[in-house]
GROMACS .gro file of C-alpha atoms in nm:
model
  247
    1MET     CA    1   0.000   0.000   0.000
    2ASP     CA    2   0.180   0.309  -0.124
    3LYS     CA    3  -0.082   0.584  -0.122
    4VAL     CA    4  -0.118   0.784   0.201
    5VAL     CA    5  -0.379   1.059   0.216
    6ASN     CA    6  -0.349   1.322   0.489
    7PHE     CA    7  -0.667   1.504   0.588
    8LYS     CA    8  -0.534   1.807   0.772
    9THR     CA    9  -0.831   2.027   0.682
   10VAL     CA   10  -1.191   1.996   0.573
   11ASN     CA   11  -1.086   2.116   0.230
   12ASP     CA   12  -0.839   1.826   0.204
   13TYR     CA   13  -1.124   1.580   0.259
   14ASN     CA   14  -1.349   1.763   0.014
   15GLN     CA   15  -1.085   1.770  -0.257
   16PHE     CA   16  -1.008   1.400  -0.214
   17ASN     CA   17  -1.378   1.324  -0.259
   18LYS     CA   18  -1.447   1.580  -0.536
   19ASN     CA   19  -1.683   1.794  -0.326
   20GLU     CA   20  -1.704   2.172  -0.306
   21THR     CA   21  -1.590   2.343   0.016
   22LEU     CA   22  -1.875   2.564   0.134
   23HIS     CA   23  -1.734   2.623   0.483
   24PRO     CA   24  -1.367   2.596   0.585
   25LEU     CA   25  -1.441   2.406   0.906
   26VAL     CA   26  -1.729   2.170   0.825
   27SER     CA   27  -1.875   1.979   0.531
   28VAL     CA   28  -2.134   1.717   0.443
   29VAL     CA   29  -1.970   1.509   0.172
   30ASP     CA   30  -2.136   1.304  -0.101
   31LEU     CA   31  -1.891   1.016  -0.143
   32SER     CA   32  -2.047   0.904  -0.472
   33LYS     CA   33  -1.880   1.207  -0.637
   34SER     CA   34  -1.539   1.059  -0.558
   35ASP     CA   35  -1.318   0.899  -0.816
   36PRO     CA   36  -1.301   0.518  -0.805
   37ARG     CA   37  -1.010   0.403  -0.591
   38ALA     CA   38  -0.836   0.105  -0.435
   39ALA     CA   39  -0.624   0.044  -0.126
   40HIS     CA   40  -0.492   0.350   0.056
   41LYS     CA   41  -0.409   0.478   0.403
   42MET     CA   42  -0.572   0.783   0.561
   43THR     CA   43  -0.453   1.004   0.846
   44PHE     CA   44  -0.701   1.237   1.013
   45ASN     CA   45  -0.653   1.578   1.176
   46VAL     CA   46  -1.030   1.633   1.160
   47PHE     CA   47  -1.337   1.460   1.300
   48CYS     CA   48  -1.514   1.245   1.042
   49VAL     CA   49  -1.833   1.037   1.053
   50VAL     CA   50  -1.909   0.820   0.751
   51LEU     CA   51  -2.244   0.660   0.670
   52LYS     CA   52  -2.171   0.364   0.447
   53GLN     CA   53  -2.466   0.292   0.216
   54THR     CA   54  -2.315   0.000   0.026
   55LYS     CA   55  -2.036  -0.248   0.084
   56CYS     CA   56  -1.723  -0.061  -0.018
   57GLY     CA   57  -1.425  -0.234   0.128
   58ASP     CA   58  -1.248  -0.344   0.440
   59LEU     CA   59  -1.104  -0.089   0.679
   60ARG     CA   60  -0.830  -0.148   0.929
   61TYR     CA   61  -0.762   0.067   1.235
   62GLY     CA   62  -0.481  -0.062   1.455
   63ASN     CA   63  -0.496  -0.441   1.452
   64ASN     CA   64  -0.869  -0.461   1.380
   65THR     CA   65  -1.031  -0.514   1.040
   66TYR     CA   66  -1.395  -0.454   0.957
   67ASP     CA   67  -1.600  -0.541   0.647
   68TYR     CA   68  -1.842  -0.249   0.610
   69GLN     CA   69  -2.198  -0.316   0.502
   70ASP     CA   70  -2.500  -0.102   0.421
   71GLY     CA   71  -2.619   0.127   0.700
   72THR     CA   72  -2.303   0.142   0.910
   73LEU     CA   73  -2.171   0.454   1.084
   74VAL     CA   74  -1.799   0.474   1.150
   75PHE     CA   75  -1.629   0.750   1.349
   76PHE     CA   76  -1.277   0.891   1.309
   77ALA     CA   77  -1.103   1.144   1.531
   78PRO     CA   78  -0.792   1.359   1.491
   79GLY     CA   79  -0.478   1.152   1.526
   80GLN     CA   80  -0.623   0.830   1.385
   81VAL     CA   81  -0.468   0.635   1.097
   82VAL     CA   82  -0.699   0.410   0.893
   83GLU     CA   83  -0.626   0.174   0.606
   84VAL     CA   84  -0.864   0.081   0.324
   85LEU     CA   85  -0.761  -0.270   0.226
   86ASN     CA   86  -0.930  -0.318  -0.111
   87GLU     CA   87  -0.691  -0.436  -0.379
   88GLU     CA   88  -0.955  -0.395  -0.649
   89ILE     CA   89  -1.087  -0.061  -0.771
   90TYR     CA   90  -1.422   0.035  -0.614
   91GLN     CA   91  -1.659   0.332  -0.622
   92PRO     CA   92  -1.722   0.488  -0.279
   93THR     CA   93  -2.080   0.569  -0.185
   94GLY     CA   94  -2.245   0.714   0.120
   95ILE     CA   95  -2.234   1.040   0.314
   96ALA     CA   96  -1.964   1.181   0.539
   97LEU     CA   97  -1.979   1.456   0.798
   98VAL     CA   98  -1.637   1.612   0.850
   99PHE     CA   99  -1.551   1.898   1.086
  100HIS     CA  100  -1.234   2.059   1.216
  101PRO     CA  101  -1.166   2.090   1.592
  102ASP     CA  102  -1.152   2.469   1.548
  103LEU     CA  103  -1.527   2.465   1.475
  104LEU     CA  104  -1.587   2.357   1.836
  105VAL     CA  105  -1.410   2.647   2.007
  106ASN     CA  106  -1.642   2.830   2.250
  107THR     CA  107  -1.940   2.603   2.174
  108SER     CA  108  -2.159   2.374   2.379
  109LEU     CA  109  -2.050   2.087   2.157
  110GLY     CA  110  -1.683   2.158   2.224
  111LYS     CA  111  -1.740   2.122   2.597
  112ARG     CA  112  -1.909   1.783   2.544
  113MET     CA  113  -1.685   1.611   2.289
  114GLN     CA  114  -1.533   1.386   2.555
  115GLU     CA  115  -1.881   1.239   2.609
  116PHE     CA  116  -1.883   1.094   2.258
  117GLY     CA  117  -1.640   0.814   2.328
  118PHE     CA  118  -1.731   0.629   2.008
  119PHE     CA  119  -1.484   0.851   1.820
  120SER     CA  120  -1.218   0.634   1.983
  121TYR     CA  121  -1.384   0.298   1.917
  122HIS     CA  122  -1.214   0.045   1.694
  123THR     CA  123  -1.354  -0.003   1.345
  124ASN     CA  124  -1.501  -0.342   1.439
  125GLU     CA  125  -1.710  -0.159   1.701
  126ALA     CA  126  -1.893   0.050   1.442
  127LEU     CA  127  -2.259   0.151   1.479
  128HIS     CA  128  -2.503  -0.063   1.278
  129LEU     CA  129  -2.820   0.133   1.201
  130SER     CA  130  -3.173   0.013   1.152
  131ASP     CA  131  -3.360   0.155   0.850
  132LYS     CA  132  -3.544   0.395   1.079
  133GLU     CA  133  -3.222   0.513   1.241
  134LYS     CA  134  -3.052   0.553   0.903
  135LYS     CA  135  -3.333   0.782   0.784
  136LEU     CA  136  -3.292   0.996   1.096
  137VAL     CA  137  -2.915   1.020   1.042
  138ILE     CA  138  -2.970   1.130   0.682
  139GLU     CA  139  -3.217   1.394   0.800
  140CYS     CA  140  -2.958   1.528   1.045
  141PHE     CA  141  -2.702   1.548   0.765
  142LYS     CA  142  -2.954   1.728   0.544
  143LYS     CA  143  -3.013   1.993   0.812
  144ILE     CA  144  -2.641   2.058   0.843
  145SER     CA  145  -2.606   2.064   0.464
  146TYR     CA  146  -2.895   2.310   0.437
  147GLU     CA  147  -2.725   2.547   0.678
  148LEU     CA  148  -2.400   2.520   0.482
  149GLN     CA  149  -2.585   2.632   0.170
  150GLN     CA  150  -2.676   2.962   0.339
  151SER     CA  151  -2.453   3.268   0.361
  152ILE     CA  152  -2.231   3.256   0.669
  153ASP     CA  153  -2.357   3.494   0.936
  154LYS     CA  154  -2.345   3.531   1.316
  155HIS     CA  155  -2.595   3.245   1.356
  156SER     CA  156  -2.419   2.992   1.135
  157LYS     CA  157  -2.176   2.845   1.387
  158MET     CA  158  -2.440   2.797   1.656
  159LEU     CA  159  -2.689   2.636   1.418
  160ILE     CA  160  -2.431   2.406   1.259
  161THR     CA  161  -2.274   2.290   1.585
  162SER     CA  162  -2.618   2.247   1.745
  163ASN     CA  163  -2.722   2.015   1.463
  164ILE     CA  164  -2.396   1.818   1.490
  165GLU     CA  165  -2.454   1.788   1.864
  166LEU     CA  166  -2.809   1.665   1.802
  167PHE     CA  167  -2.677   1.404   1.559
  168LEU     CA  168  -2.415   1.285   1.809
  169ASN     CA  169  -2.678   1.268   2.083
  170TYR     CA  170  -2.879   1.034   1.860
  171CYS     CA  171  -2.565   0.826   1.812
  172ILE     CA  172  -2.542   0.780   2.190
  173ARG     CA  173  -2.900   0.650   2.187
  174PHE     CA  174  -2.832   0.421   1.891
  175TYR     CA  175  -2.524   0.276   2.060
  176ASP     CA  176  -2.728   0.214   2.376
  177ARG     CA  177  -2.970   0.022   2.158
  178GLN     CA  178  -2.687  -0.170   1.996
  179PHE     CA  179  -2.549  -0.273   2.336
  180ILE     CA  180  -2.890  -0.429   2.402
  181THR     CA  181  -2.959  -0.586   2.061
  182ARG     CA  182  -2.610  -0.738   2.044
  183ASP     CA  183  -2.656  -0.889   2.388
  184ASN     CA  184  -2.540  -1.237   2.282
  185VAL     CA  185  -2.211  -1.098   2.151
  186ASN     CA  186  -2.167  -0.873   2.452
  187LYS     CA  187  -2.249  -1.154   2.692
  188GLY     CA  188  -1.958  -1.351   2.550
  189VAL     CA  189  -1.730  -1.050   2.600
  190LEU     CA  190  -1.842  -1.009   2.960
  191GLU     CA  191  -1.793  -1.377   3.033
  192LYS     CA  192  -1.439  -1.355   2.896
  193PHE     CA  193  -1.388  -1.043   3.107
  194GLU     CA  194  -1.488  -1.225   3.424
  195GLU     CA  195  -1.260  -1.514   3.338
  196LEU     CA  196  -0.976  -1.272   3.268
  197VAL     CA  197  -1.018  -1.089   3.598
  198ASN     CA  198  -1.057  -1.408   3.801
  199GLU     CA  199  -0.740  -1.546   3.646
  200TYR     CA  200  -0.561  -1.218   3.713
  201PHE     CA  201  -0.650  -1.212   4.081
  202SER     CA  202  -0.565  -1.580   4.119
  203SER     CA  203  -0.208  -1.499   4.016
  204ASP     CA  204   0.059  -1.289   4.186
  205LYS     CA  205  -0.003  -0.997   3.948
  206PRO     CA  206  -0.203  -0.784   4.197
  207GLN     CA  207   0.093  -0.788   4.435
  208SER     CA  208   0.357  -0.733   4.168
  209ILE     CA  209   0.191  -0.484   3.931
  210GLY     CA  210  -0.131  -0.377   4.106
  211LEU     CA  211  -0.490  -0.369   3.986
  212PRO     CA  212  -0.567  -0.425   3.616
  213SER     CA  213  -0.665  -0.113   3.427
  214VAL     CA  214  -0.962  -0.078   3.194
  215ALA     CA  215  -0.717  -0.024   2.908
  216TRP     CA  216  -0.533  -0.349   2.991
  217CYS     CA  217  -0.857  -0.551   3.007
  218ALA     CA  218  -0.981  -0.399   2.682
  219ASP     CA  219  -0.655  -0.482   2.508
  220GLU     CA  220  -0.670  -0.841   2.632
  221LEU     CA  221  -1.026  -0.866   2.494
  222HIS     CA  222  -0.926  -0.699   2.161
  223LEU     CA  223  -1.156  -0.402   2.222
  224SER     CA  224  -1.098  -0.030   2.245
  225ALA     CA  225  -1.082   0.104   2.599
  226ASN     CA  226  -1.376   0.340   2.538
  227TYR     CA  227  -1.601   0.072   2.391
  228PHE     CA  228  -1.521  -0.172   2.669
  229GLY     CA  229  -1.577   0.094   2.934
  230ASP     CA  230  -1.909   0.197   2.781
  231LEU     CA  231  -2.017  -0.167   2.753
  232ILE     CA  232  -1.952  -0.223   3.122
  233LYS     CA  233  -2.144   0.093   3.213
  234LYS     CA  234  -2.448  -0.018   3.012
  235LYS     CA  235  -2.479  -0.358   3.178
  236PRO     CA  236  -2.717  -0.376   3.474
  237GLU     CA  237  -2.504  -0.623   3.672
  238LYS     CA  238  -2.349  -0.421   3.951
  239ARG     CA  239  -2.089  -0.692   4.006
  240LEU     CA  240  -1.951  -0.628   3.656
  241ARG     CA  241  -1.937  -0.253   3.691
  242ASN     CA  242  -1.767  -0.272   4.030
  243ILE     CA  243  -1.552  -0.580   3.978
  244PHE     CA  244  -1.226  -0.395   4.038
  245SER     CA  245  -1.338  -0.240   4.367
  246GLN     CA  246  -1.477  -0.572   4.483
  247LYS     CA  247  -1.140  -0.731   4.440
   0.00000   0.00000   0.00000
C-alpha cells in the first residue's frame, strides 16, 4: 500500500472526494462524487463520521479489520490512521460529515466532545443502524447541509454545531440500543472479562503490578478502551461494573 492521504483540513477531505468546500471548518460530503479508488491509508486531523450505504471495502484501524456493510456509521477522530484494504478498484458511496476541531471552540458541543467516546472505538465496534435510524441520520445530515448552503452569518456556527450535537446525541442512543440488541455478543465478552479478571487475581499480578486497568482488560479482549468501558457501564449487573473495587 503506497498511497497515504493526509486530511489536515476539511478542504483536504473535500478535494479528495471531489466535493465543493462551502465552509472551511465543516462539510457534508457526497462520497459518490469521488473517483473510483483502491487500497490506501488515511490520516485524520479532523473529525469524520461516515455513513456507508453499500459495501465498499475493508477498513483497518490498529490491529482490527472490519468489512463495512450497508447502513453502518464509522467514526474517526484527529490523530487516527486508517487503512482501506481493497486491492480492487471500487466506487465509494455514502455520506460523510467532517468537521475541524476549530469549529468547536467556544461552543456547547466543544465542551461535550469527551462524552462521545465512540470517536475512539475500533472499526469493528462500528454503529449498525436500523432503517429507521438511518433515515434519521440522513435527516440530520440534510439539516447541516442546508445550513451550509446559506450565507455565513453570526448564527451559522451555533446552528451548525447544534445540529452536529443533536446528531451525536442520537448516536449515543443508537449505541445504547446496539449494546442491548447485540446482547449475545456482549455476553460472551463479559464472560471472557470475568474469566480474565478471576485469572488475574488468582495470580501474583495484583501484588507485583497492582490492579488491572480498563485499558489493559480492553486490550486483552481486543476491544478499544472506550467501547469496553461503555459496555460495562451499560450492563445492569453491579458486580460487573464494580468488579475492580470488589477485588
